[in-house]
């Protein structure tokens, strides 16, 4: 158990819909990262927040957005969903930055039908 | 932009045999280098990392990796594989954003390790 929790574990929704994925970091970690893992794209970094502020951005689509709240939990919002958004979405947390070990949650499997 | 190549999609070894998983990266300077392992249905776990200094780094579960600047490689090794090592292994490159401590990880496509008894 990494100490990072993600909800829900599974999510099935239709194209065009909007969903919210939630992540609670390990106690004491201030950074949260979001990743997308799919068969065709592999594991891709989406975005990082540190103590509520966006710090690094990857290939995150404009339909996707994230935020980190004062209690340090984070949410990833996916809107206007397409079939290609079906993937495993991981959240990770670390103390601060790139040099710190990232602890990964178990992931949320999103299926868009 | 940085990139990571793991040439072997799938490797099969016998239990007790030695293991080497290959990783090549493309980046102008020395990046941060990582190896992660993902067991089925699980998130990723860090095995080891390299930032600077001694080019041979030791990690958890008996793994080690060697950074070779001339070859742009960071291969993962284990002298004797156990059945519990069967998993998918990811090499990753970390590049800082500007002069900050933050940045992104770029992952390779992964290598699936199968261990035969």
XYZ file of C-alpha atoms in Angstrom:
230
model
C 0.000 0.000 0.000
C 1.592 3.258 -1.176
C -0.578 5.489 0.988
C -2.077 7.189 -2.073
C -5.797 6.640 -2.503
C -7.822 7.053 -5.669
C -11.555 6.940 -6.172
C -13.411 5.498 -7.878
C -11.614 2.316 -8.802
C -13.652 1.825 -11.947
C -15.773 4.218 -13.960
C -17.923 3.460 -16.985
C -19.509 6.348 -18.824
C -20.726 7.385 -22.249
C -19.128 9.583 -24.877
C -19.706 13.270 -24.338
C -20.009 12.952 -20.588
C -17.883 14.519 -17.847
C -16.244 12.676 -14.951
C -14.157 13.590 -11.926
C -11.375 11.428 -10.568
C -10.197 11.989 -7.035
C -6.811 11.475 -5.404
C -5.627 11.767 -1.824
C -1.834 11.967 -1.478
C 0.329 10.299 1.128
C 0.417 12.049 4.450
C 3.091 14.743 4.302
C 3.368 14.869 0.514
C 2.704 18.238 -1.051
C 2.973 17.300 -4.736
C 0.384 15.429 -6.737
C 0.885 14.097 -10.253
C -1.593 12.699 -12.752
C -0.722 10.108 -15.395
C -2.673 8.367 -18.123
C -1.843 4.785 -19.113
C -3.291 3.315 -22.288
C -2.275 0.523 -24.619
C -1.556 2.788 -27.577
C 0.020 5.775 -25.784
C 1.727 4.038 -22.906
C 2.239 5.877 -19.643
C 2.020 9.643 -20.072
C 2.482 12.457 -17.601
C -0.451 14.845 -17.534
C 0.102 17.456 -14.845
C 1.701 18.192 -11.465
C 0.498 20.333 -8.591
C 2.541 21.416 -5.594
C 0.740 22.816 -2.580
C -2.177 23.971 -4.698
C -0.174 25.459 -7.562
C 0.364 23.972 -10.998
C 4.087 23.234 -11.418
C 4.546 21.102 -14.511
C 2.402 20.217 -17.465
C 2.574 17.378 -19.947
C 0.409 16.448 -22.884
C -2.840 17.179 -21.137
C -5.801 17.788 -23.424
C -7.771 21.024 -23.159
C -10.838 18.932 -22.279
C -9.002 17.800 -19.153
C -8.365 19.946 -16.108
C -7.087 19.377 -12.619
C -6.790 21.159 -9.327
C -5.327 20.620 -5.904
C -7.325 21.736 -2.908
C -6.148 23.272 0.409
C -6.344 19.864 2.077
C -3.971 18.676 -0.717
C -6.337 16.234 -2.340
C -6.577 16.572 -6.097
C -9.227 16.088 -8.727
C -8.842 15.407 -12.410
C -11.813 16.489 -14.499
C -12.351 14.924 -17.897
C -15.045 16.410 -20.104
C -16.573 15.771 -23.533
C -15.288 12.255 -23.215
C -14.277 10.296 -26.286
C -13.704 6.589 -26.767
C -9.972 7.246 -26.883
C -10.010 8.587 -23.328
C -10.557 5.075 -22.040
C -7.466 4.378 -19.954
C -6.046 3.822 -16.519
C -5.502 7.112 -14.719
C -2.883 7.145 -11.999
C -2.282 9.668 -9.327
C 1.093 9.853 -7.606
C 2.384 11.983 -4.777
C 5.790 13.082 -3.567
C 7.264 15.417 -1.011
C 8.030 18.133 -3.539
C 9.755 17.839 -6.883
C 11.365 15.710 -9.529
C 14.121 14.362 -7.288
C 11.673 12.937 -4.782
C 10.238 9.451 -5.022
C 6.751 9.395 -6.456
C 4.295 7.051 -4.768
C 1.588 5.799 -7.082
C -2.008 5.074 -6.278
C -3.824 1.973 -7.574
C -5.406 3.911 -10.432
C -8.889 4.579 -11.769
C -9.903 2.577 -14.806
C -12.079 4.708 -17.065
C -14.129 3.060 -19.783
C -15.925 5.306 -22.251
C -18.647 3.567 -24.272
C 12.367 16.817 -26.351
C 13.495 13.902 -24.256
C 12.578 10.324 -25.126
C 13.063 6.879 -23.671
C 13.407 3.616 -25.562
C 13.034 0.183 -24.063
C 13.927 -2.072 -26.979
C 12.553 -5.269 -25.467
C 8.781 -5.472 -25.192
C 8.812 -8.900 -23.573
C 11.596 -10.899 -21.914
C 11.382 -14.418 -20.552
C 13.939 -15.806 -18.131
C 14.189 -18.843 -15.905
C 14.076 -18.453 -12.177
C 17.598 -18.050 -10.839
C 18.944 -16.684 -14.112
C 20.432 -13.222 -14.437
C 18.454 -10.373 -15.932
C 19.259 -7.235 -17.867
C 16.574 -4.845 -19.097
C 17.711 -2.228 -21.551
C 16.900 1.453 -21.521
C 18.191 4.172 -23.818
C 17.326 7.819 -23.459
C 17.624 10.893 -25.589
C 18.357 14.172 -23.861
C 20.938 16.906 -24.224
C 22.189 16.873 -20.655
C 22.277 14.309 -17.874
C 18.695 13.763 -16.862
C 17.250 12.210 -13.788
C 16.819 8.492 -14.508
C 14.416 6.092 -12.876
C 13.272 2.492 -13.020
C 9.766 1.619 -11.898
C 8.008 -1.730 -11.615
C 4.303 -2.366 -12.107
C 2.725 -5.604 -10.951
C -0.597 -6.633 -12.527
C -3.439 -4.467 -11.296
C -1.115 -2.279 -9.262
C 0.356 1.172 -9.449
C 4.046 1.762 -10.096
C 6.757 1.347 -7.502
C 10.179 2.981 -7.682
C 13.070 0.505 -7.893
C 15.959 2.965 -8.109
C 17.008 6.365 -9.393
C 20.109 8.143 -10.647
C 20.837 11.840 -10.496
C 24.610 12.137 -10.323
C 27.686 10.589 -8.760
C 28.424 6.878 -8.774
C 27.129 5.500 -12.053
C 26.165 2.170 -10.501
C 23.103 2.551 -8.325
C 21.547 0.002 -6.034
C 17.827 -0.283 -5.595
C 15.253 -2.311 -3.789
C 14.571 -6.019 -4.294
C 18.181 -6.696 -5.313
C 18.095 -4.601 -8.491
C 20.878 -2.353 -9.726
C 21.337 -0.119 -12.735
C 24.319 1.410 -14.449
C 24.355 4.816 -16.096
C 26.542 4.973 -19.182
C 26.728 8.486 -20.560
C 28.586 7.477 -23.719
C 25.821 5.050 -24.629
C 22.914 7.108 -23.261
C 21.852 3.997 -21.430
C 20.560 3.085 -18.007
C 20.174 -0.684 -17.979
C 18.578 -2.530 -15.096
C 20.152 -5.729 -13.807
C 19.536 -8.454 -11.279
C 21.925 -11.360 -10.731
C 19.289 -13.954 -9.853
C 15.627 -13.554 -10.763
C 12.821 -14.745 -8.503
C 9.344 -15.745 -9.672
C 7.949 -12.739 -7.797
C 9.915 -10.426 -10.119
C 7.452 -11.134 -12.941
C 5.958 -7.736 -13.738
C 6.255 -4.844 -16.164
C 9.278 -2.600 -15.849
C 9.409 1.026 -16.910
C 12.425 3.222 -17.440
C 11.788 6.952 -17.084
C 13.631 10.183 -17.718
C 12.978 13.250 -15.607
C 13.680 16.706 -16.947
C 13.457 19.825 -14.834
C 11.316 22.723 -15.942
C 13.632 25.719 -16.167
C 15.535 26.359 -12.970
C 12.914 24.818 -10.748
C 12.822 21.573 -8.835
C 9.780 20.511 -10.800
C 9.459 18.750 -14.081
C 7.968 15.841 -15.941
C 8.741 12.176 -16.218
C 8.825 10.616 -19.659
C 8.361 6.854 -19.575
C 9.483 4.154 -21.949
C 6.968 1.710 -23.362
C 7.787 -0.865 -20.718
C 9.253 -4.368 -20.709
C 7.128 -7.283 -19.568
C 9.150 -9.832 -17.643
C 7.988 -13.445 -17.496
C 9.768 -15.814 -15.134
C 9.708 -19.553 -15.802
C 10.053 -21.899 -12.809
